[in-house]
């Protein structure tokens, strides 16, 4: 094997090796489900992951363009859930790489990646017929796969975050507010969750169908609760270690 080939292999191996990265804590598998090599790769390629998430954020805002047109301007920050989540993980990784890690941003990134990374595949599968009636199969597959990758990203954050209680409280408040206005107590107009199959925009008013609305709401609340449990459990296990 030539020295050039050996050099390339060495650089590839280094991406998985973890040299120069935060040492992992001895967390149980249910809190750190990714293989160590995958964690190392994600952290080694952090700037690439940041770039991909920023592109995803821009795409997400474009994807929500029709809903933006039907929602009051004042509620826009609470409308594009997935793009905001990809922005949070991009900010989390970028701040860590710059040596200015923010525990609040880290907690928001975990909640966002866990919650939207699972909620979107849930509704895509649960209401597949409706989505596929208006969405091409390649776009449907892209939405499904890209959101599941958000969950993978969530389980890299524990390598550089301790999830302090105050930061988790901010994330609970933000995503709890999202659940409230998305499904239960809209601030302006109708509930503001992502448009689902069967909904219509009529004269600027968005319709909401049952039981689609209730199923989406219930799973969103479950994911907010489980994100809270996972972050606080990670905090406890790190302190015990």
JSON list of C-alpha atoms in Angstrom, two decimals:
[
{"chain": "A", "resi": 1, "resn": "UNK", "atom": "CA", "xyz": [0.00, 0.00, 0.00]},
{"chain": "A", "resi": 2, "resn": "UNK", "atom": "CA", "xyz": [1.35, 3.44, -0.93]},
{"chain": "A", "resi": 3, "resn": "UNK", "atom": "CA", "xyz": [2.14, 6.05, 1.68]},
{"chain": "A", "resi": 4, "resn": "UNK", "atom": "CA", "xyz": [-0.60, 8.26, 0.21]},
{"chain": "A", "resi": 5, "resn": "UNK", "atom": "CA", "xyz": [-3.20, 5.56, 0.69]},
{"chain": "A", "resi": 6, "resn": "UNK", "atom": "CA", "xyz": [-1.99, 4.92, 4.22]},
{"chain": "A", "resi": 7, "resn": "UNK", "atom": "CA", "xyz": [-2.27, 8.64, 4.95]},
{"chain": "A", "resi": 8, "resn": "UNK", "atom": "CA", "xyz": [-5.86, 8.77, 3.70]},
{"chain": "A", "resi": 9, "resn": "UNK", "atom": "CA", "xyz": [-6.79, 5.68, 5.72]},
{"chain": "A", "resi": 10, "resn": "UNK", "atom": "CA", "xyz": [-5.15, 7.21, 8.75]},
{"chain": "A", "resi": 11, "resn": "UNK", "atom": "CA", "xyz": [-7.17, 10.40, 8.42]},
{"chain": "A", "resi": 12, "resn": "UNK", "atom": "CA", "xyz": [-10.39, 8.43, 7.98]},
{"chain": "A", "resi": 13, "resn": "UNK", "atom": "CA", "xyz": [-9.60, 6.30, 11.02]},
{"chain": "A", "resi": 14, "resn": "UNK", "atom": "CA", "xyz": [-8.90, 9.46, 13.03]},
{"chain": "A", "resi": 15, "resn": "UNK", "atom": "CA", "xyz": [-12.46, 10.67, 12.37]},
{"chain": "A", "resi": 16, "resn": "UNK", "atom": "CA", "xyz": [-13.77, 7.68, 14.29]},
{"chain": "A", "resi": 17, "resn": "UNK", "atom": "CA", "xyz": [-11.02, 7.52, 16.92]},
{"chain": "A", "resi": 18, "resn": "UNK", "atom": "CA", "xyz": [-12.08, 10.37, 19.20]},
{"chain": "A", "resi": 19, "resn": "UNK", "atom": "CA", "xyz": [-8.67, 12.01, 19.67]},
{"chain": "A", "resi": 20, "resn": "UNK", "atom": "CA", "xyz": [-9.12, 15.59, 20.86]},
{"chain": "A", "resi": 21, "resn": "UNK", "atom": "CA", "xyz": [-12.84, 15.14, 21.54]},
{"chain": "A", "resi": 22, "resn": "UNK", "atom": "CA", "xyz": [-14.62, 15.31, 24.91]},
{"chain": "A", "resi": 23, "resn": "UNK", "atom": "CA", "xyz": [-14.23, 12.05, 26.80]},
{"chain": "A", "resi": 24, "resn": "UNK", "atom": "CA", "xyz": [-17.50, 10.09, 27.01]},
{"chain": "A", "resi": 25, "resn": "UNK", "atom": "CA", "xyz": [-19.19, 9.57, 30.34]},
{"chain": "A", "resi": 26, "resn": "UNK", "atom": "CA", "xyz": [-20.16, 6.01, 31.36]},
{"chain": "A", "resi": 27, "resn": "UNK", "atom": "CA", "xyz": [-23.83, 6.42, 30.48]},
{"chain": "A", "resi": 28, "resn": "UNK", "atom": "CA", "xyz": [-26.17, 3.45, 30.11]},
{"chain": "A", "resi": 29, "resn": "UNK", "atom": "CA", "xyz": [-27.02, 2.41, 26.57]},
{"chain": "A", "resi": 30, "resn": "UNK", "atom": "CA", "xyz": [-30.58, 3.79, 26.81]},
{"chain": "A", "resi": 31, "resn": "UNK", "atom": "CA", "xyz": [-29.10, 7.27, 27.31]},
{"chain": "A", "resi": 32, "resn": "UNK", "atom": "CA", "xyz": [-26.21, 6.90, 24.86]},
{"chain": "A", "resi": 33, "resn": "UNK", "atom": "CA", "xyz": [-27.50, 4.49, 22.20]},
{"chain": "A", "resi": 34, "resn": "UNK", "atom": "CA", "xyz": [-25.06, 5.40, 19.42]},
{"chain": "A", "resi": 35, "resn": "UNK", "atom": "CA", "xyz": [-21.87, 3.41, 18.90]},
{"chain": "A", "resi": 36, "resn": "UNK", "atom": "CA", "xyz": [-18.90, 5.37, 20.19]},
{"chain": "A", "resi": 37, "resn": "UNK", "atom": "CA", "xyz": [-17.41, 5.55, 16.69]},
{"chain": "A", "resi": 38, "resn": "UNK", "atom": "CA", "xyz": [-20.58, 7.24, 15.39]},
{"chain": "A", "resi": 39, "resn": "UNK", "atom": "CA", "xyz": [-20.46, 9.80, 18.19]},
{"chain": "A", "resi": 40, "resn": "UNK", "atom": "CA", "xyz": [-16.82, 10.49, 17.37]},
{"chain": "A", "resi": 41, "resn": "UNK", "atom": "CA", "xyz": [-17.55, 10.86, 13.67]},
{"chain": "A", "resi": 42, "resn": "UNK", "atom": "CA", "xyz": [-20.34, 13.34, 14.28]},
{"chain": "A", "resi": 43, "resn": "UNK", "atom": "CA", "xyz": [-18.17, 15.46, 16.56]},
{"chain": "A", "resi": 44, "resn": "UNK", "atom": "CA", "xyz": [-15.16, 15.23, 14.25]},
{"chain": "A", "resi": 45, "resn": "UNK", "atom": "CA", "xyz": [-17.27, 16.47, 11.33]},
{"chain": "A", "resi": 46, "resn": "UNK", "atom": "CA", "xyz": [-19.09, 19.06, 13.45]},
{"chain": "A", "resi": 47, "resn": "UNK", "atom": "CA", "xyz": [-18.65, 21.94, 11.00]},
{"chain": "A", "resi": 48, "resn": "UNK", "atom": "CA", "xyz": [-19.98, 19.83, 8.15]},
{"chain": "A", "resi": 49, "resn": "UNK", "atom": "CA", "xyz": [-22.96, 18.84, 10.30]},
{"chain": "A", "resi": 50, "resn": "UNK", "atom": "CA", "xyz": [-23.52, 22.52, 11.14]},
{"chain": "A", "resi": 51, "resn": "UNK", "atom": "CA", "xyz": [-23.56, 23.38, 7.44]},
{"chain": "A", "resi": 52, "resn": "UNK", "atom": "CA", "xyz": [-25.99, 20.58, 6.58]},
{"chain": "A", "resi": 53, "resn": "UNK", "atom": "CA", "xyz": [-28.34, 21.69, 9.35]},
{"chain": "A", "resi": 54, "resn": "UNK", "atom": "CA", "xyz": [-28.26, 25.30, 8.22]},
{"chain": "A", "resi": 55, "resn": "UNK", "atom": "CA", "xyz": [-29.17, 24.19, 4.70]},
{"chain": "A", "resi": 56, "resn": "UNK", "atom": "CA", "xyz": [-31.95, 22.11, 6.24]},
{"chain": "A", "resi": 57, "resn": "UNK", "atom": "CA", "xyz": [-33.13, 25.14, 8.20]},
{"chain": "A", "resi": 58, "resn": "UNK", "atom": "CA", "xyz": [-33.33, 27.23, 5.03]},
{"chain": "A", "resi": 59, "resn": "UNK", "atom": "CA", "xyz": [-35.20, 24.43, 3.23]},
{"chain": "A", "resi": 60, "resn": "UNK", "atom": "CA", "xyz": [-37.58, 24.12, 6.17]},
{"chain": "A", "resi": 61, "resn": "UNK", "atom": "CA", "xyz": [-38.51, 27.79, 6.09]},
{"chain": "A", "resi": 62, "resn": "UNK", "atom": "CA", "xyz": [-39.18, 27.43, 2.36]},
{"chain": "A", "resi": 63, "resn": "UNK", "atom": "CA", "xyz": [-41.30, 24.33, 3.05]},
{"chain": "A", "resi": 64, "resn": "UNK", "atom": "CA", "xyz": [-43.45, 26.32, 5.49]},
{"chain": "A", "resi": 65, "resn": "UNK", "atom": "CA", "xyz": [-44.01, 29.18, 3.03]},
{"chain": "A", "resi": 66, "resn": "UNK", "atom": "CA", "xyz": [-47.72, 28.41, 2.49]},
{"chain": "A", "resi": 67, "resn": "UNK", "atom": "CA", "xyz": [-48.42, 28.12, 6.21]},
{"chain": "A", "resi": 68, "resn": "UNK", "atom": "CA", "xyz": [-46.58, 31.37, 6.89]},
{"chain": "A", "resi": 69, "resn": "UNK", "atom": "CA", "xyz": [-48.92, 33.08, 4.44]},
{"chain": "A", "resi": 70, "resn": "UNK", "atom": "CA", "xyz": [-51.94, 31.89, 6.44]},
{"chain": "A", "resi": 71, "resn": "UNK", "atom": "CA", "xyz": [-50.58, 32.61, 9.93]},
{"chain": "A", "resi": 72, "resn": "UNK", "atom": "CA", "xyz": [-50.44, 36.00, 11.71]},
{"chain": "A", "resi": 73, "resn": "UNK", "atom": "CA", "xyz": [-46.96, 37.52, 11.57]},
{"chain": "A", "resi": 74, "resn": "UNK", "atom": "CA", "xyz": [-46.71, 37.65, 15.37]},
{"chain": "A", "resi": 75, "resn": "UNK", "atom": "CA", "xyz": [-46.94, 33.84, 15.63]},
{"chain": "A", "resi": 76, "resn": "UNK", "atom": "CA", "xyz": [-44.31, 33.04, 12.99]},
{"chain": "A", "resi": 77, "resn": "UNK", "atom": "CA", "xyz": [-41.53, 32.19, 15.50]},
{"chain": "A", "resi": 78, "resn": "UNK", "atom": "CA", "xyz": [-43.69, 29.32, 16.82]},
{"chain": "A", "resi": 79, "resn": "UNK", "atom": "CA", "xyz": [-44.72, 27.91, 13.42]},
{"chain": "A", "resi": 80, "resn": "UNK", "atom": "CA", "xyz": [-41.63, 26.30, 11.76]},
{"chain": "A", "resi": 81, "resn": "UNK", "atom": "CA", "xyz": [-40.86, 23.66, 14.40]},
{"chain": "A", "resi": 82, "resn": "UNK", "atom": "CA", "xyz": [-38.41, 21.47, 12.46]},
{"chain": "A", "resi": 83, "resn": "UNK", "atom": "CA", "xyz": [-36.36, 24.34, 10.94]},
{"chain": "A", "resi": 84, "resn": "UNK", "atom": "CA", "xyz": [-36.02, 25.89, 14.39]},
{"chain": "A", "resi": 85, "resn": "UNK", "atom": "CA", "xyz": [-34.85, 22.52, 15.75]},
{"chain": "A", "resi": 86, "resn": "UNK", "atom": "CA", "xyz": [-32.18, 22.14, 13.05]},
{"chain": "A", "resi": 87, "resn": "UNK", "atom": "CA", "xyz": [-31.07, 25.70, 13.77]},
{"chain": "A", "resi": 88, "resn": "UNK", "atom": "CA", "xyz": [-30.72, 24.83, 17.48]},
{"chain": "A", "resi": 89, "resn": "UNK", "atom": "CA", "xyz": [-28.48, 21.81, 16.77]},
{"chain": "A", "resi": 90, "resn": "UNK", "atom": "CA", "xyz": [-26.40, 23.84, 14.31]},
{"chain": "A", "resi": 91, "resn": "UNK", "atom": "CA", "xyz": [-25.96, 26.56, 16.95]},
{"chain": "A", "resi": 92, "resn": "UNK", "atom": "CA", "xyz": [-25.18, 24.00, 19.65]},
{"chain": "A", "resi": 93, "resn": "UNK", "atom": "CA", "xyz": [-22.39, 22.35, 17.65]},
{"chain": "A", "resi": 94, "resn": "UNK", "atom": "CA", "xyz": [-21.01, 25.65, 16.35]},
{"chain": "A", "resi": 95, "resn": "UNK", "atom": "CA", "xyz": [-20.81, 27.19, 19.82]},
{"chain": "A", "resi": 96, "resn": "UNK", "atom": "CA", "xyz": [-19.10, 24.06, 21.16]},
{"chain": "A", "resi": 97, "resn": "UNK", "atom": "CA", "xyz": [-16.53, 24.15, 18.36]},
{"chain": "A", "resi": 98, "resn": "UNK", "atom": "CA", "xyz": [-15.89, 27.83, 19.05]},
{"chain": "A", "resi": 99, "resn": "UNK", "atom": "CA", "xyz": [-15.31, 27.12, 22.74]},
{"chain": "A", "resi": 100, "resn": "UNK", "atom": "CA", "xyz": [-18.43, 29.04, 23.77]},
{"chain": "A", "resi": 101, "resn": "UNK", "atom": "CA", "xyz": [-20.82, 26.18, 24.45]},
{"chain": "A", "resi": 102, "resn": "UNK", "atom": "CA", "xyz": [-24.24, 27.24, 25.81]},
{"chain": "A", "resi": 103, "resn": "UNK", "atom": "CA", "xyz": [-26.08, 24.77, 28.00]},
{"chain": "A", "resi": 104, "resn": "UNK", "atom": "CA", "xyz": [-29.41, 26.42, 27.19]},
{"chain": "A", "resi": 105, "resn": "UNK", "atom": "CA", "xyz": [-28.81, 26.01, 23.45]},
{"chain": "A", "resi": 106, "resn": "UNK", "atom": "CA", "xyz": [-27.65, 22.43, 24.03]},
{"chain": "A", "resi": 107, "resn": "UNK", "atom": "CA", "xyz": [-30.86, 21.56, 25.87]},
{"chain": "A", "resi": 108, "resn": "UNK", "atom": "CA", "xyz": [-33.01, 23.24, 23.22]},
{"chain": "A", "resi": 109, "resn": "UNK", "atom": "CA", "xyz": [-31.09, 21.30, 20.54]},
{"chain": "A", "resi": 110, "resn": "UNK", "atom": "CA", "xyz": [-31.70, 17.96, 22.26]},
{"chain": "A", "resi": 111, "resn": "UNK", "atom": "CA", "xyz": [-35.40, 18.65, 22.76]},
{"chain": "A", "resi": 112, "resn": "UNK", "atom": "CA", "xyz": [-35.80, 19.85, 19.18]},
{"chain": "A", "resi": 113, "resn": "UNK", "atom": "CA", "xyz": [-33.94, 16.96, 17.55]},
{"chain": "A", "resi": 114, "resn": "UNK", "atom": "CA", "xyz": [-35.65, 14.34, 19.70]},
{"chain": "A", "resi": 115, "resn": "UNK", "atom": "CA", "xyz": [-39.14, 15.80, 19.45]},
{"chain": "A", "resi": 116, "resn": "UNK", "atom": "CA", "xyz": [-39.30, 16.84, 15.78]},
{"chain": "A", "resi": 117, "resn": "UNK", "atom": "CA", "xyz": [-37.05, 13.99, 14.71]},
{"chain": "A", "resi": 118, "resn": "UNK", "atom": "CA", "xyz": [-39.71, 11.55, 15.95]},
{"chain": "A", "resi": 119, "resn": "UNK", "atom": "CA", "xyz": [-42.95, 13.53, 15.65]},
{"chain": "A", "resi": 120, "resn": "UNK", "atom": "CA", "xyz": [-42.56, 14.12, 11.91]},
{"chain": "A", "resi": 121, "resn": "UNK", "atom": "CA", "xyz": [-41.90, 10.43, 11.05]},
{"chain": "A", "resi": 122, "resn": "UNK", "atom": "CA", "xyz": [-44.85, 9.50, 13.28]},
{"chain": "A", "resi": 123, "resn": "UNK", "atom": "CA", "xyz": [-47.31, 11.69, 11.39]},
{"chain": "A", "resi": 124, "resn": "UNK", "atom": "CA", "xyz": [-45.75, 10.76, 8.03]},
{"chain": "A", "resi": 125, "resn": "UNK", "atom": "CA", "xyz": [-46.37, 7.07, 8.74]},
{"chain": "A", "resi": 126, "resn": "UNK", "atom": "CA", "xyz": [-49.66, 7.43, 10.62]},
{"chain": "A", "resi": 127, "resn": "UNK", "atom": "CA", "xyz": [-51.17, 9.57, 7.86]},
{"chain": "A", "resi": 128, "resn": "UNK", "atom": "CA", "xyz": [-49.16, 8.17, 4.96]},
{"chain": "A", "resi": 129, "resn": "UNK", "atom": "CA", "xyz": [-52.06, 8.01, 2.52]},
{"chain": "A", "resi": 130, "resn": "UNK", "atom": "CA", "xyz": [-52.81, 11.69, 2.98]},
{"chain": "A", "resi": 131, "resn": "UNK", "atom": "CA", "xyz": [-49.19, 12.78, 2.67]},
{"chain": "A", "resi": 132, "resn": "UNK", "atom": "CA", "xyz": [-48.50, 10.63, -0.40]},
{"chain": "A", "resi": 133, "resn": "UNK", "atom": "CA", "xyz": [-51.59, 12.05, -2.10]},
{"chain": "A", "resi": 134, "resn": "UNK", "atom": "CA", "xyz": [-49.94, 15.48, -2.19]},
{"chain": "A", "resi": 135, "resn": "UNK", "atom": "CA", "xyz": [-46.21, 14.69, -1.75]},
{"chain": "A", "resi": 136, "resn": "UNK", "atom": "CA", "xyz": [-43.94, 12.87, -4.19]},
{"chain": "A", "resi": 137, "resn": "UNK", "atom": "CA", "xyz": [-42.38, 9.64, -2.98]},
{"chain": "A", "resi": 138, "resn": "UNK", "atom": "CA", "xyz": [-38.79, 11.05, -3.12]},
{"chain": "A", "resi": 139, "resn": "UNK", "atom": "CA", "xyz": [-39.82, 14.07, -1.02]},
{"chain": "A", "resi": 140, "resn": "UNK", "atom": "CA", "xyz": [-41.73, 11.81, 1.39]},
{"chain": "A", "resi": 141, "resn": "UNK", "atom": "CA", "xyz": [-38.65, 9.56, 1.79]},
{"chain": "A", "resi": 142, "resn": "UNK", "atom": "CA", "xyz": [-36.40, 12.61, 2.24]},
{"chain": "A", "resi": 143, "resn": "UNK", "atom": "CA", "xyz": [-38.62, 14.06, 4.97]},
{"chain": "A", "resi": 144, "resn": "UNK", "atom": "CA", "xyz": [-38.77, 10.71, 6.75]},
{"chain": "A", "resi": 145, "resn": "UNK", "atom": "CA", "xyz": [-35.02, 10.01, 6.60]},
{"chain": "A", "resi": 146, "resn": "UNK", "atom": "CA", "xyz": [-33.81, 13.53, 7.35]},
{"chain": "A", "resi": 147, "resn": "UNK", "atom": "CA", "xyz": [-35.97, 13.81, 10.45]},
{"chain": "A", "resi": 148, "resn": "UNK", "atom": "CA", "xyz": [-34.81, 10.44, 11.79]},
{"chain": "A", "resi": 149, "resn": "UNK", "atom": "CA", "xyz": [-31.23, 11.71, 11.40]},
{"chain": "A", "resi": 150, "resn": "UNK", "atom": "CA", "xyz": [-32.17, 14.53, 13.77]},
{"chain": "A", "resi": 151, "resn": "UNK", "atom": "CA", "xyz": [-32.70, 11.92, 16.49]},
{"chain": "A", "resi": 152, "resn": "UNK", "atom": "CA", "xyz": [-29.21, 10.57, 15.83]},
{"chain": "A", "resi": 153, "resn": "UNK", "atom": "CA", "xyz": [-27.79, 14.07, 16.30]},
{"chain": "A", "resi": 154, "resn": "UNK", "atom": "CA", "xyz": [-29.60, 14.45, 19.61]},
{"chain": "A", "resi": 155, "resn": "UNK", "atom": "CA", "xyz": [-27.56, 11.63, 21.12]},
{"chain": "A", "resi": 156, "resn": "UNK", "atom": "CA", "xyz": [-24.22, 13.28, 20.34]},
{"chain": "A", "resi": 157, "resn": "UNK", "atom": "CA", "xyz": [-24.89, 16.33, 22.53]},
{"chain": "A", "resi": 158, "resn": "UNK", "atom": "CA", "xyz": [-24.27, 14.50, 25.83]},
{"chain": "A", "resi": 159, "resn": "UNK", "atom": "CA", "xyz": [-20.56, 14.36, 24.95]},
{"chain": "A", "resi": 160, "resn": "UNK", "atom": "CA", "xyz": [-20.18, 18.10, 25.54]},
{"chain": "A", "resi": 161, "resn": "UNK", "atom": "CA", "xyz": [-23.25, 18.97, 27.64]},
{"chain": "A", "resi": 162, "resn": "UNK", "atom": "CA", "xyz": [-24.25, 18.17, 31.22]},
{"chain": "A", "resi": 163, "resn": "UNK", "atom": "CA", "xyz": [-27.89, 19.30, 30.78]},
{"chain": "A", "resi": 164, "resn": "UNK", "atom": "CA", "xyz": [-28.12, 21.40, 33.96]},
{"chain": "A", "resi": 165, "resn": "UNK", "atom": "CA", "xyz": [-31.58, 21.77, 35.43]},
{"chain": "A", "resi": 166, "resn": "UNK", "atom": "CA", "xyz": [-31.91, 25.46, 34.57]},
{"chain": "A", "resi": 167, "resn": "UNK", "atom": "CA", "xyz": [-31.15, 24.82, 30.90]},
{"chain": "A", "resi": 168, "resn": "UNK", "atom": "CA", "xyz": [-33.61, 21.93, 30.78]},
{"chain": "A", "resi": 169, "resn": "UNK", "atom": "CA", "xyz": [-36.24, 24.20, 32.35]},
{"chain": "A", "resi": 170, "resn": "UNK", "atom": "CA", "xyz": [-35.81, 26.70, 29.51]},
{"chain": "A", "resi": 171, "resn": "UNK", "atom": "CA", "xyz": [-36.21, 23.91, 26.94]},
{"chain": "A", "resi": 172, "resn": "UNK", "atom": "CA", "xyz": [-39.31, 22.59, 28.72]},
{"chain": "A", "resi": 173, "resn": "UNK", "atom": "CA", "xyz": [-40.79, 26.10, 28.75]},
{"chain": "A", "resi": 174, "resn": "UNK", "atom": "CA", "xyz": [-40.12, 26.65, 25.03]},
{"chain": "A", "resi": 175, "resn": "UNK", "atom": "CA", "xyz": [-41.40, 23.29, 23.82]},
{"chain": "A", "resi": 176, "resn": "UNK", "atom": "CA", "xyz": [-44.23, 23.29, 26.34]},
{"chain": "A", "resi": 177, "resn": "UNK", "atom": "CA", "xyz": [-45.32, 26.67, 24.92]},
{"chain": "A", "resi": 178, "resn": "UNK", "atom": "CA", "xyz": [-45.12, 25.16, 21.43]},
{"chain": "A", "resi": 179, "resn": "UNK", "atom": "CA", "xyz": [-47.40, 22.30, 22.46]},
{"chain": "A", "resi": 180, "resn": "UNK", "atom": "CA", "xyz": [-49.82, 24.72, 24.07]},
{"chain": "A", "resi": 181, "resn": "UNK", "atom": "CA", "xyz": [-50.23, 27.05, 21.09]},
{"chain": "A", "resi": 182, "resn": "UNK", "atom": "CA", "xyz": [-49.91, 24.30, 18.47]},
{"chain": "A", "resi": 183, "resn": "UNK", "atom": "CA", "xyz": [-52.76, 22.17, 19.81]},
{"chain": "A", "resi": 184, "resn": "UNK", "atom": "CA", "xyz": [-54.59, 23.51, 22.83]},
{"chain": "A", "resi": 185, "resn": "UNK", "atom": "CA", "xyz": [-54.64, 27.29, 23.34]},
{"chain": "A", "resi": 186, "resn": "UNK", "atom": "CA", "xyz": [-53.74, 29.14, 20.13]},
{"chain": "A", "resi": 187, "resn": "UNK", "atom": "CA", "xyz": [-52.58, 32.69, 20.74]},
{"chain": "A", "resi": 188, "resn": "UNK", "atom": "CA", "xyz": [-53.91, 34.06, 17.47]},
{"chain": "A", "resi": 189, "resn": "UNK", "atom": "CA", "xyz": [-56.35, 32.36, 15.13]},
{"chain": "A", "resi": 190, "resn": "UNK", "atom": "CA", "xyz": [-56.44, 28.56, 15.09]},
{"chain": "A", "resi": 191, "resn": "UNK", "atom": "CA", "xyz": [-53.85, 26.07, 16.48]},
{"chain": "A", "resi": 192, "resn": "UNK", "atom": "CA", "xyz": [-50.46, 26.55, 14.86]},
{"chain": "A", "resi": 193, "resn": "UNK", "atom": "CA", "xyz": [-49.07, 23.03, 14.40]},
{"chain": "A", "resi": 194, "resn": "UNK", "atom": "CA", "xyz": [-47.50, 21.91, 11.11]},
{"chain": "A", "resi": 195, "resn": "UNK", "atom": "CA", "xyz": [-50.12, 21.37, 8.43]},
{"chain": "A", "resi": 196, "resn": "UNK", "atom": "CA", "xyz": [-51.35, 17.78, 8.29]},
{"chain": "A", "resi": 197, "resn": "UNK", "atom": "CA", "xyz": [-53.29, 15.84, 5.62]},
{"chain": "A", "resi": 198, "resn": "UNK", "atom": "CA", "xyz": [-56.88, 16.97, 5.21]},
{"chain": "A", "resi": 199, "resn": "UNK", "atom": "CA", "xyz": [-56.33, 20.49, 6.51]},
{"chain": "A", "resi": 200, "resn": "UNK", "atom": "CA", "xyz": [-57.37, 23.38, 4.33]},
{"chain": "A", "resi": 201, "resn": "UNK", "atom": "CA", "xyz": [-56.65, 27.10, 4.33]},
{"chain": "A", "resi": 202, "resn": "UNK", "atom": "CA", "xyz": [-59.92, 28.92, 3.63]},
{"chain": "A", "resi": 203, "resn": "UNK", "atom": "CA", "xyz": [-59.97, 32.73, 3.66]},
{"chain": "A", "resi": 204, "resn": "UNK", "atom": "CA", "xyz": [-56.89, 32.74, 5.84]},
{"chain": "A", "resi": 205, "resn": "UNK", "atom": "CA", "xyz": [-58.37, 30.27, 8.36]},
{"chain": "A", "resi": 206, "resn": "UNK", "atom": "CA", "xyz": [-56.79, 26.83, 8.81]},
{"chain": "A", "resi": 207, "resn": "UNK", "atom": "CA", "xyz": [-59.11, 23.88, 9.44]},
{"chain": "A", "resi": 208, "resn": "UNK", "atom": "CA", "xyz": [-58.23, 21.12, 11.94]},
{"chain": "A", "resi": 209, "resn": "UNK", "atom": "CA", "xyz": [-59.55, 17.59, 11.60]},
{"chain": "A", "resi": 210, "resn": "UNK", "atom": "CA", "xyz": [-60.34, 15.01, 14.30]},
{"chain": "A", "resi": 211, "resn": "UNK", "atom": "CA", "xyz": [-58.80, 12.57, 15.21]},
{"chain": "A", "resi": 212, "resn": "UNK", "atom": "CA", "xyz": [-55.71, 13.69, 13.25]},
{"chain": "A", "resi": 213, "resn": "UNK", "atom": "CA", "xyz": [-55.32, 16.75, 15.45]},
{"chain": "A", "resi": 214, "resn": "UNK", "atom": "CA", "xyz": [-55.64, 14.76, 18.70]},
{"chain": "A", "resi": 215, "resn": "UNK", "atom": "CA", "xyz": [-53.19, 12.05, 17.63]},
{"chain": "A", "resi": 216, "resn": "UNK", "atom": "CA", "xyz": [-50.57, 14.60, 16.61]},
{"chain": "A", "resi": 217, "resn": "UNK", "atom": "CA", "xyz": [-51.12, 16.53, 19.85]},
{"chain": "A", "resi": 218, "resn": "UNK", "atom": "CA", "xyz": [-50.85, 13.48, 22.07]},
{"chain": "A", "resi": 219, "resn": "UNK", "atom": "CA", "xyz": [-47.59, 12.31, 20.53]},
{"chain": "A", "resi": 220, "resn": "UNK", "atom": "CA", "xyz": [-46.10, 15.81, 20.70]},
{"chain": "A", "resi": 221, "resn": "UNK", "atom": "CA", "xyz": [-46.80, 16.00, 24.43]},
{"chain": "A", "resi": 222, "resn": "UNK", "atom": "CA", "xyz": [-45.33, 12.52, 24.98]},
{"chain": "A", "resi": 223, "resn": "UNK", "atom": "CA", "xyz": [-42.15, 13.56, 23.20]},
{"chain": "A", "resi": 224, "resn": "UNK", "atom": "CA", "xyz": [-41.81, 16.73, 25.28]},
{"chain": "A", "resi": 225, "resn": "UNK", "atom": "CA", "xyz": [-42.17, 14.67, 28.44]},
{"chain": "A", "resi": 226, "resn": "UNK", "atom": "CA", "xyz": [-39.67, 12.02, 27.32]},
{"chain": "A", "resi": 227, "resn": "UNK", "atom": "CA", "xyz": [-37.15, 14.68, 26.28]},
{"chain": "A", "resi": 228, "resn": "UNK", "atom": "CA", "xyz": [-37.42, 16.12, 29.78]},
{"chain": "A", "resi": 229, "resn": "UNK", "atom": "CA", "xyz": [-36.86, 12.69, 31.32]},
{"chain": "A", "resi": 230, "resn": "UNK", "atom": "CA", "xyz": [-33.89, 11.84, 29.08]},
{"chain": "A", "resi": 231, "resn": "UNK", "atom": "CA", "xyz": [-32.04, 15.11, 29.67]},
{"chain": "A", "resi": 232, "resn": "UNK", "atom": "CA", "xyz": [-32.55, 15.01, 33.45]},
{"chain": "A", "resi": 233, "resn": "UNK", "atom": "CA", "xyz": [-31.65, 11.31, 33.56]},
{"chain": "A", "resi": 234, "resn": "UNK", "atom": "CA", "xyz": [-28.43, 12.11, 31.68]},
{"chain": "A", "resi": 235, "resn": "UNK", "atom": "CA", "xyz": [-27.71, 14.83, 34.24]},
{"chain": "A", "resi": 236, "resn": "UNK", "atom": "CA", "xyz": [-28.25, 12.40, 37.13]},
{"chain": "A", "resi": 237, "resn": "UNK", "atom": "CA", "xyz": [-26.12, 9.63, 35.61]},
{"chain": "A", "resi": 238, "resn": "UNK", "atom": "CA", "xyz": [-23.27, 12.06, 34.94]},
{"chain": "A", "resi": 239, "resn": "UNK", "atom": "CA", "xyz": [-23.37, 13.28, 38.53]},
{"chain": "A", "resi": 240, "resn": "UNK", "atom": "CA", "xyz": [-23.41, 9.69, 39.80]},
{"chain": "A", "resi": 241, "resn": "UNK", "atom": "CA", "xyz": [-20.38, 8.89, 37.66]}
]
